[in-house]
Coordinates of C-alpha atoms and ligand atoms in Angstrom, one line a residue:
X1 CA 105.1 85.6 74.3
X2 CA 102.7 88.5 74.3
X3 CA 103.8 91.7 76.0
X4 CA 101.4 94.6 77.5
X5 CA 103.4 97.0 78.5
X6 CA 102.2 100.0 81.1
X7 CA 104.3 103.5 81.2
X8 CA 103.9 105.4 84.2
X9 CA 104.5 103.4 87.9
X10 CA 101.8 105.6 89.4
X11 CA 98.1 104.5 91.1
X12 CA 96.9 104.0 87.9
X13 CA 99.4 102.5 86.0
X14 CA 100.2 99.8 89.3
X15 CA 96.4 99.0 89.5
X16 CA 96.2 98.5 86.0
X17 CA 99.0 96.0 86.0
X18 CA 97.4 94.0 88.5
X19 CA 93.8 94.1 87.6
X20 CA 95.5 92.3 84.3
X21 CA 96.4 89.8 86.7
X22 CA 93.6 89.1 88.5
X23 CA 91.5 88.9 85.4
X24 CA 93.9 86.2 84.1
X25 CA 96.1 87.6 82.1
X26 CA 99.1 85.0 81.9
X27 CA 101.6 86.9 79.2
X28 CA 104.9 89.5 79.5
X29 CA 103.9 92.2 81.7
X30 CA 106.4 95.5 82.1
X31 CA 105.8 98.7 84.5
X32 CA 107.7 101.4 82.9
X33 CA 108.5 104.3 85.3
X34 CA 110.1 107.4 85.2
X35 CA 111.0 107.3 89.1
X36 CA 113.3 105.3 91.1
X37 CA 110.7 104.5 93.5
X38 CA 108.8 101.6 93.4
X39 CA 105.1 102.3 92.8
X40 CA 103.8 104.5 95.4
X41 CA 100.5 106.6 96.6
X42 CA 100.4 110.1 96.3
X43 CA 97.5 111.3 98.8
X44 CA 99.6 110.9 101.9
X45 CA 102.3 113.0 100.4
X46 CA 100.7 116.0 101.5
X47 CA 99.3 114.4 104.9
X48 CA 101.4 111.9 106.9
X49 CA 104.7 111.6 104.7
X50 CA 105.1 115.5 105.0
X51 CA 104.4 115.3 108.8
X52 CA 106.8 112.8 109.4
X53 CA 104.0 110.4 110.8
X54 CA 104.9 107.9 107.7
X55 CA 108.5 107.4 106.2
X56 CA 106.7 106.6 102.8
X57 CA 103.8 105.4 100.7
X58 CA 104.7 102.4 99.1
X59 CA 102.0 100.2 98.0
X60 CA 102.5 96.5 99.0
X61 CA 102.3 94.9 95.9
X62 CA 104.3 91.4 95.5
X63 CA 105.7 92.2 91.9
X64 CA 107.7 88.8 91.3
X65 CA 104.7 86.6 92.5
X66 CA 102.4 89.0 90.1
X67 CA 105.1 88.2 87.4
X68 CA 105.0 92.1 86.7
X69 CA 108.5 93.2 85.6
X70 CA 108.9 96.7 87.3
X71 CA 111.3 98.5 85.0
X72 CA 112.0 101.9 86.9
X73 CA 113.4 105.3 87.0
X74 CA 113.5 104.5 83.5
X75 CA 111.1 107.0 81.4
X76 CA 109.3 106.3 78.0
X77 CA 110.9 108.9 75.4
X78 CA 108.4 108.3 72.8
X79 CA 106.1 105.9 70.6
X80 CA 106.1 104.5 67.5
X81 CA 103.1 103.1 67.0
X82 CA 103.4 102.2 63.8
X83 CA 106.0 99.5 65.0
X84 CA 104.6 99.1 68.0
X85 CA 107.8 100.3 70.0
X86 CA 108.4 102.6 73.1
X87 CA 111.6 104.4 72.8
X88 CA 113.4 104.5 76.0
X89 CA 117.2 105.6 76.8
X90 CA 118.1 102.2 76.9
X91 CA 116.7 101.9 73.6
X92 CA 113.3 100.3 72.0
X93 CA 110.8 98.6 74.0
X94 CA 108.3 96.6 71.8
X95 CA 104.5 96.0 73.2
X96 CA 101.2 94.2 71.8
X97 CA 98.9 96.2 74.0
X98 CA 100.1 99.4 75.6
X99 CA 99.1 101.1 78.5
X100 CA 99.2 105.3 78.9
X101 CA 99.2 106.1 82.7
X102 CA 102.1 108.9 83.1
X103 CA 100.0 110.8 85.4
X104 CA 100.7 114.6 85.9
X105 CA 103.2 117.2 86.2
X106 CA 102.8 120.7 88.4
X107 CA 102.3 123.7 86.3
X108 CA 105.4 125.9 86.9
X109 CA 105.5 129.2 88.0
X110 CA 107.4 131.4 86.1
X111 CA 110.9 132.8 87.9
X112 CA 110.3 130.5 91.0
X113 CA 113.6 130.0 92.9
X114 CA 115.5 127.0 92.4
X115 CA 115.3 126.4 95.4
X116 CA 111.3 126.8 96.4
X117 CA 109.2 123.6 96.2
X118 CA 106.7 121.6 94.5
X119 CA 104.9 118.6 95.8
X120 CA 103.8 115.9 93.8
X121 CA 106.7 113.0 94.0
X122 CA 108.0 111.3 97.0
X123 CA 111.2 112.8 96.7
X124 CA 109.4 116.7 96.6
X125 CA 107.8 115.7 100.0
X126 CA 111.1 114.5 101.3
X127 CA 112.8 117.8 100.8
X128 CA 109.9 119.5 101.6
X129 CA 109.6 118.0 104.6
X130 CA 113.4 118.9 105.6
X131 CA 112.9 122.3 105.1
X132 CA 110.0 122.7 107.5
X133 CA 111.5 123.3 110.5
X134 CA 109.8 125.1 113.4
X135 CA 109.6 129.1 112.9
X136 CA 110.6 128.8 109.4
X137 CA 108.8 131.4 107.2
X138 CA 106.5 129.8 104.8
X139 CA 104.9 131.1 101.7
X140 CA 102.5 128.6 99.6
X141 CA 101.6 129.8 96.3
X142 CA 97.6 128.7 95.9
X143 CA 95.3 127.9 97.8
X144 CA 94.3 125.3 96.0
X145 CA 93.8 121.6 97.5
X146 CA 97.8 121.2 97.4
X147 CA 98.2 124.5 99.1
X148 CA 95.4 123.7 101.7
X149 CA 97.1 120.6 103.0
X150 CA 100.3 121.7 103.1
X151 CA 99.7 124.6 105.1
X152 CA 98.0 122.4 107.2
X153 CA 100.8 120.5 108.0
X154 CA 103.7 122.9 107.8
X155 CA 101.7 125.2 110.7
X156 CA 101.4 121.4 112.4
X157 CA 105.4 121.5 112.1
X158 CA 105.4 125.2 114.1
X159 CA 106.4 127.2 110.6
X160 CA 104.8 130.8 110.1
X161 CA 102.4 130.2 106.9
X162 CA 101.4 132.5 104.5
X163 CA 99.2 131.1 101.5
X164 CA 98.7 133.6 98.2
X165 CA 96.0 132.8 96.1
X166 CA 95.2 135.1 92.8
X167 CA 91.9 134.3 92.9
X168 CA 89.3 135.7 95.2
X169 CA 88.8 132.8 97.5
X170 CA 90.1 129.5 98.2
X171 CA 90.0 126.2 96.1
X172 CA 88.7 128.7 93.5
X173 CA 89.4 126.0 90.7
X174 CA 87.2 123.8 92.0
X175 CA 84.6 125.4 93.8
X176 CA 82.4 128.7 93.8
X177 CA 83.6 131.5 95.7
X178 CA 80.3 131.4 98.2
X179 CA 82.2 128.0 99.0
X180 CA 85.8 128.8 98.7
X181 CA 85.2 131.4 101.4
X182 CA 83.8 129.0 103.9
X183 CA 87.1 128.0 104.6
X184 CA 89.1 131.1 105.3
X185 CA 87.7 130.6 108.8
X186 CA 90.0 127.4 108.7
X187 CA 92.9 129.0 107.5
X188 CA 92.2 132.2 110.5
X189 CA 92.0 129.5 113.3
X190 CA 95.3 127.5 112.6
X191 CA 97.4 130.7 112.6
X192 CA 97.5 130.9 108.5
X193 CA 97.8 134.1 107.0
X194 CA 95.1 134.0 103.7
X195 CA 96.0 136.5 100.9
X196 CA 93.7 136.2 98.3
X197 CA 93.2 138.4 95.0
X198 CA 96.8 139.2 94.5
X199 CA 99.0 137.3 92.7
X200 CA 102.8 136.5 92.8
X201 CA 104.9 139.2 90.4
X202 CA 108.4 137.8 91.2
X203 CA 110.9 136.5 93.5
X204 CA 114.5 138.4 94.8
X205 CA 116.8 137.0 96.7
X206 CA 116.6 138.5 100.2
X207 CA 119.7 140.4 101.6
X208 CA 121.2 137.5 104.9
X209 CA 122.1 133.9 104.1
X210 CA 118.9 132.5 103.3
X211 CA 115.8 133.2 102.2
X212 CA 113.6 134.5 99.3
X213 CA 111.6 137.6 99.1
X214 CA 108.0 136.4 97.4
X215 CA 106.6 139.8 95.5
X216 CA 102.8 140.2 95.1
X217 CA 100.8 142.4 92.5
X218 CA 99.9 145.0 95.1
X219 CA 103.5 145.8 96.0
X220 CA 103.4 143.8 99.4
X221 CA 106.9 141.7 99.6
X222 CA 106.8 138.4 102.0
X223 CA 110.3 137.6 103.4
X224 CA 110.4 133.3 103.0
X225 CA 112.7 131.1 104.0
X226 CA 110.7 128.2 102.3
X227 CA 108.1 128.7 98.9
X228 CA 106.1 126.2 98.0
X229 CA 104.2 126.4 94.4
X230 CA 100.5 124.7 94.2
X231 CA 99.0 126.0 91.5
X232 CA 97.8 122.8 89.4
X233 CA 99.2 119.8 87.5
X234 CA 99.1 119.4 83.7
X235 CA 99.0 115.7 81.7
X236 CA 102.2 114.4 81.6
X237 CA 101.8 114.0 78.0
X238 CA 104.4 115.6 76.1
X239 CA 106.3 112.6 75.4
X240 CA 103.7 110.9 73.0
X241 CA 104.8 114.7 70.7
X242 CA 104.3 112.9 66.8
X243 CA 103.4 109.5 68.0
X244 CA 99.9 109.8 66.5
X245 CA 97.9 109.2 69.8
X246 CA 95.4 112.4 69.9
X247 CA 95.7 115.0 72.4
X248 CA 93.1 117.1 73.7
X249 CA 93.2 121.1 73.5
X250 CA 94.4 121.1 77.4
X251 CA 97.0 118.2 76.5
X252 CA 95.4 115.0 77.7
X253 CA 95.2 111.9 76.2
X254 CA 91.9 111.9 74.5
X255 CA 90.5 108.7 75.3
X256 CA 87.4 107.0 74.3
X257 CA 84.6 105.9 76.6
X258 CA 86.7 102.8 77.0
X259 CA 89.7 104.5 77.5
X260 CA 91.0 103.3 74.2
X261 CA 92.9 106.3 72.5
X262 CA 92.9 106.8 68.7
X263 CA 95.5 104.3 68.0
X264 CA 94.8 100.9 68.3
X265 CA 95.8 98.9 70.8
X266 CA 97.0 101.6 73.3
X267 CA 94.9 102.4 76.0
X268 CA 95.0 105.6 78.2
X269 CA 94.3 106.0 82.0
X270 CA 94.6 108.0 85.5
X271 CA 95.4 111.6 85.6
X272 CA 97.2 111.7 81.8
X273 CA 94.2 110.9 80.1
X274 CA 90.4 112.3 79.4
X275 CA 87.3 110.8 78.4
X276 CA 83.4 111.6 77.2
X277 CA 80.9 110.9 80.1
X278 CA 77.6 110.2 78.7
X279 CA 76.6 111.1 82.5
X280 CA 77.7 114.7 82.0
X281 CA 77.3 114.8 78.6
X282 CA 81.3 116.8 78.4
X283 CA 84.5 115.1 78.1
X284 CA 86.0 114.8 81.8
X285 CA 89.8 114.8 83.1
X286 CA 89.8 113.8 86.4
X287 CA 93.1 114.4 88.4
X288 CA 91.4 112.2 91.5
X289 CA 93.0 109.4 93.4
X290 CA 89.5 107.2 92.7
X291 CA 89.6 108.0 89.0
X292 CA 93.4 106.1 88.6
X293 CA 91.6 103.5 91.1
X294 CA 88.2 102.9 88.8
X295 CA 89.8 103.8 85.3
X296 CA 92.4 100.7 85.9
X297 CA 89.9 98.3 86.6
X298 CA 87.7 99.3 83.1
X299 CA 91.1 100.2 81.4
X300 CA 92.3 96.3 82.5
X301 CA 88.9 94.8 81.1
X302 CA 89.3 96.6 78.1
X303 CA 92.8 95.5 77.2
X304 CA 91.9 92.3 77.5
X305 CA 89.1 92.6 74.8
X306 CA 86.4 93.3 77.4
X307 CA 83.6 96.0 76.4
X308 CA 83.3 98.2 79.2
X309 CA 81.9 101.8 79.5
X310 CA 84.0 104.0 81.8
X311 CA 81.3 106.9 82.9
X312 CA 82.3 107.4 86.8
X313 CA 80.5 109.8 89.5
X314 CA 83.8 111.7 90.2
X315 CA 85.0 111.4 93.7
X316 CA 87.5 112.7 95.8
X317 CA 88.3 113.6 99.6
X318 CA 90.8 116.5 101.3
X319 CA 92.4 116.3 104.9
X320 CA 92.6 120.3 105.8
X321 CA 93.0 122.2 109.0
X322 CA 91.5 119.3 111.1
X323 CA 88.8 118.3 108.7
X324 CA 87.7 115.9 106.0
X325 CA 86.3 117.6 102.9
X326 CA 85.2 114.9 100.2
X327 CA 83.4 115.9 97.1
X328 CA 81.3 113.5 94.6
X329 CA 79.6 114.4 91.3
X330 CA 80.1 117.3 89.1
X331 CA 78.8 120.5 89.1
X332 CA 77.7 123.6 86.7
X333 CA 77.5 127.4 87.5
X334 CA 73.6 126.7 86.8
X335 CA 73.0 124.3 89.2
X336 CA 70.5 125.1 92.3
X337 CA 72.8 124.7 96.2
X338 CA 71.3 123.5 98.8
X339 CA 72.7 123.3 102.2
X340 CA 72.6 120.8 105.0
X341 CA 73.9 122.7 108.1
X342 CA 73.4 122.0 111.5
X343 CA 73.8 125.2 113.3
X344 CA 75.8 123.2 116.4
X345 CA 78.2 121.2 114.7
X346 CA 80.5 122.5 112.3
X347 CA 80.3 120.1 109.5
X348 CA 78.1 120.9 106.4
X349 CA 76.8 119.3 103.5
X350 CA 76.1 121.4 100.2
X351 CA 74.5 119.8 97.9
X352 CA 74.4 120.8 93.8
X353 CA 70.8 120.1 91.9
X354 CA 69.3 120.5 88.8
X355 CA 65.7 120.7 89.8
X356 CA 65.3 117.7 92.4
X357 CA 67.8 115.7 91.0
X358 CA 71.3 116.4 93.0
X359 CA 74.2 116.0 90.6
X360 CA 77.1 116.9 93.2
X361 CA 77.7 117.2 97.4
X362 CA 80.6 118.4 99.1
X363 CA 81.0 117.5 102.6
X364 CA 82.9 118.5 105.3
X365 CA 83.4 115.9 108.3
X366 CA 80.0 114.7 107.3
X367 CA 80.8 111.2 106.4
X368 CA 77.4 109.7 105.9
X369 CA 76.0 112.4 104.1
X370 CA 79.0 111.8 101.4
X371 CA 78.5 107.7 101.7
X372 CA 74.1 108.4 101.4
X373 CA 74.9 111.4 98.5
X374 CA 77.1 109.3 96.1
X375 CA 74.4 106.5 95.8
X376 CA 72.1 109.3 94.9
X377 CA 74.1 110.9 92.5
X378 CA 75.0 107.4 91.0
X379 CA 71.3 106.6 90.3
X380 CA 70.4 110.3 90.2
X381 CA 67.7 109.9 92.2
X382 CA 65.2 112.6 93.2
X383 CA 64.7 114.3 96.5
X384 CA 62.5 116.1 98.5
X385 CA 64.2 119.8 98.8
X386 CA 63.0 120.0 102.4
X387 CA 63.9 117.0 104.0
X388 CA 67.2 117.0 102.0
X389 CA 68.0 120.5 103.9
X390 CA 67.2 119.0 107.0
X391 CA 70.6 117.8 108.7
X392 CA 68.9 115.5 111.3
X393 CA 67.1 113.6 108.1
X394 CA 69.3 111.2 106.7
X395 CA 70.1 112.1 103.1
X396 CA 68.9 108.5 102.0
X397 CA 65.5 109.4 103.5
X398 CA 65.0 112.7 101.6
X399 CA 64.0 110.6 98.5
X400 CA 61.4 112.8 96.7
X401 CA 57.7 110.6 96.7
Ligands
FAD501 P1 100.6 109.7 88.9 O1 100.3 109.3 90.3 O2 101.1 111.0 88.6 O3 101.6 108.6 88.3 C1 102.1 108.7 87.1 C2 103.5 108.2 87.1 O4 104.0 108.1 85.7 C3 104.5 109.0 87.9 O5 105.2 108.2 88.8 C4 105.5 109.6 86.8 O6 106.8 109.7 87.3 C5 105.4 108.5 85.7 N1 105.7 109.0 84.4 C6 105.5 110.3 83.9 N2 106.0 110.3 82.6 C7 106.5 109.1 82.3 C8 107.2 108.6 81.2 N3 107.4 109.3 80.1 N4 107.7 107.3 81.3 C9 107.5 106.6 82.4 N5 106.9 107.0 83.5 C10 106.4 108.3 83.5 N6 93.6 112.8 95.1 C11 92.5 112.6 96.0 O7 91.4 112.2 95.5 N7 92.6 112.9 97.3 C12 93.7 113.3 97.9 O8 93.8 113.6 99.1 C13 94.9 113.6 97.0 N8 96.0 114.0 97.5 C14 97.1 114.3 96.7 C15 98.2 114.8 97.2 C16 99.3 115.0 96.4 C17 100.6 115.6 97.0 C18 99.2 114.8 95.0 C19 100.4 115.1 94.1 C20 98.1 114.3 94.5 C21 97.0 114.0 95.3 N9 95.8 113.5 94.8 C22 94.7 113.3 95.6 C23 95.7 113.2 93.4 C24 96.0 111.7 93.1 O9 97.1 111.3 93.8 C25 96.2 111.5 91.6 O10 95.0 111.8 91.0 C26 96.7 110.1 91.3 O11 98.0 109.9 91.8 C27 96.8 109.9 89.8 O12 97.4 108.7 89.5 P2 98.1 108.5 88.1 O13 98.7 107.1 88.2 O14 97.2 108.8 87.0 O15 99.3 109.5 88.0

């Protein structure tokens, strides 16, 4: 019998398996995965599983009834494609069609403790989660969207935070400065101590029986009892090392516009892999919960001989300090901002355009705006500048003509 195997039991990889399913696919199905978990969602790791409002993440997927033979805790090796075989410790796992969704792994910081934190598996949010314990001393390493929402909840917990950031402002490797700095007034209001522009030179061990003493670039040293490092994820990709599938020069898989890679047969998916968007005319890797979501579906189609194009309107969505921030499009340093801001509420819209046509919208606790925006973006429709700054005009009524 015919056998698709997927490696990595992640969003992308699980959704991938079943969207074989659902479009008919009858043969041998395996989900390889590196963890002992069954397949599980990611976004809450930061949000209820860290606060203790959720014991996990699970997804509720009937695996027998889907005939999809979970194989976990169990990682891919390597490939030989030319054989068509994943090496694994158990030894050789032969495929027809193979499926690339391993997803990413945080970027380390150099001399970080052995004992400070990262959080990207359910197991890192579990100890994590331990460890925040009311008046504990908290330094996060990046403000990034990582370091946001766990500051969030580890101030929730009653821990004294501290977040250091190298860059001048917040979320700085997503968004401009002008925007990043929007939200230090979060950080101010939920007790958060904001350092940004200095960067971490080292750790020591502090003199008592715990505790870790974070140095920064200006001299300044932060006693910690807990460090947590959020300072990006990188394809987990090193495992394919010699098996011809092409990398690209920041280490993802380099997929096609139907997430084929450069060897036949195997497809590529999720956080792991990147492909060319006609839409933005660049080759995109999108570490977004919606990209594992959408790429399955066209990644599934694909496998099963279908000929579809995967060119997505990126999309993705933050719960910080109290508030949800969701972003949808992409944007250049070119591009013309706009904002939508009423002066009595505190949500805002900015909106990114070249000329009339908006090409990106981040919003915060604006809902509709993000729900009216994509649409736009998807269709990249024109607007009239004037209404489309107006908050109390609907964004779908600011078409231009
Ligand atoms: P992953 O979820 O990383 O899954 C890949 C899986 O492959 C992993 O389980 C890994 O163990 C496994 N694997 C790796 N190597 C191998 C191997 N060699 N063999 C077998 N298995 C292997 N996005 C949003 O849009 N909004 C959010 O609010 C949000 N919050 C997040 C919070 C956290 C804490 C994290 C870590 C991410 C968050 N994301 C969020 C990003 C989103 O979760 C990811 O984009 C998404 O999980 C990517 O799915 P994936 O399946 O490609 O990769």
């Amino acid at each position: 019998m015919e056998r698709i195997v997927v490696v990595g039991a992640g969003t992308a990889g699980l959704q991938t398996a079943v969207a074989l399913r659902e479009r008919g696919y009858g043969g041998g199905l395996v989900l390889l995965g590196a963890e002992a978990h069954p397949p599980y969602d990611r976004p809450p790791l930061s949000k209820d599983v860290l606060l203790g409002k959720a014991e996990h993440s699970r997804f509720e997927v009937d695996y027998d009834q889907l005939r999809i033979e979970l194989r976990l805790g169990r990682p891919a090796l390597g490939l030989d494609s030319d054989r068509r075989l994943l090496r694994t410790e158990e030894g050789e796992l032969p495929y027809d069609r193979l499926v690339l969704a391993t997803g990413a792994a945080p970027v380390a910081l150099p001399g970080r403790p052995a004992d400070s934190h990262l959080l990207r598996t359910h197991d890192d949010a579990l100890r994590l989660k331990a460890a925040l314990r009311p008046g504990a001393r908290v330094v996060i390493v990046g403000a990034g969207w990582i370091g946001a929402e766990a500051a969030t909840v580890a101030r929730q917990l009653g821990c004294a935070v501290t977040v250091v950031e190298a860059a001048g402002a917040p979320l700085a490797g997503a968004l401009p400065a002008e925007l990043g700095d929007r939200t230090r007034a979060w950080y101010a209001e939920a007790g958060v101590e904001l350092r940004t522009g200095v960067g971490v030179s080292g750790f020591d061990r502090a003199p008592g029986p715990s505790g870790t003493a974070v140095r920064l670039a200006d001299g300044t040293e932060l006693g910690a009892d807990v460090v947590v490092v959020g300072i990006g994820a990188r394809p987990d990709t090193g495992w394919l090392a010699g098996s011809g599938v092409a990398l690209d020069p920041r280490g993802a898989v380099a997929a096609d516009d139907r997430l084929r890679t450069t060897v036949e047969d195997v497809f590529a998916v999720g956080d792991c892999a990147s492909f060319p968007s006609a839409r933005y005319g660049e080759r995109l890797a999108v570490h977004h919960w919606d990209n594992a979501l959408q790429g399955a579906r066209v990644a599934a189609a694909n496998v099963l001989g279908g000929d579809e194009a995967y060119d997505p309107v990126p999309y993705f969505w933050s719960e910080q300090f109290g508030r949800m921030v969701q972003y949808a499009g992409r944007h250049t340093p070119g591009d013309d901002l706009l904002w939508r801001q009423d002066p009595d509420a505190a949500g805002w819209t900015a909106l990114w355009l070249r000329g009339e046509v908006p090409v990106a919208l981040l919003t915060v606790d604006r809902p509709r705006d993000l729900a009216q925006g994509r649409r736009l973006l998807e269709r990249r429709t024109p607007l009239d500048l004037t209404r489309a700054a107006d908050p109390s005009v609907q964004l779908k009524a600011a078409v231009a003509g």
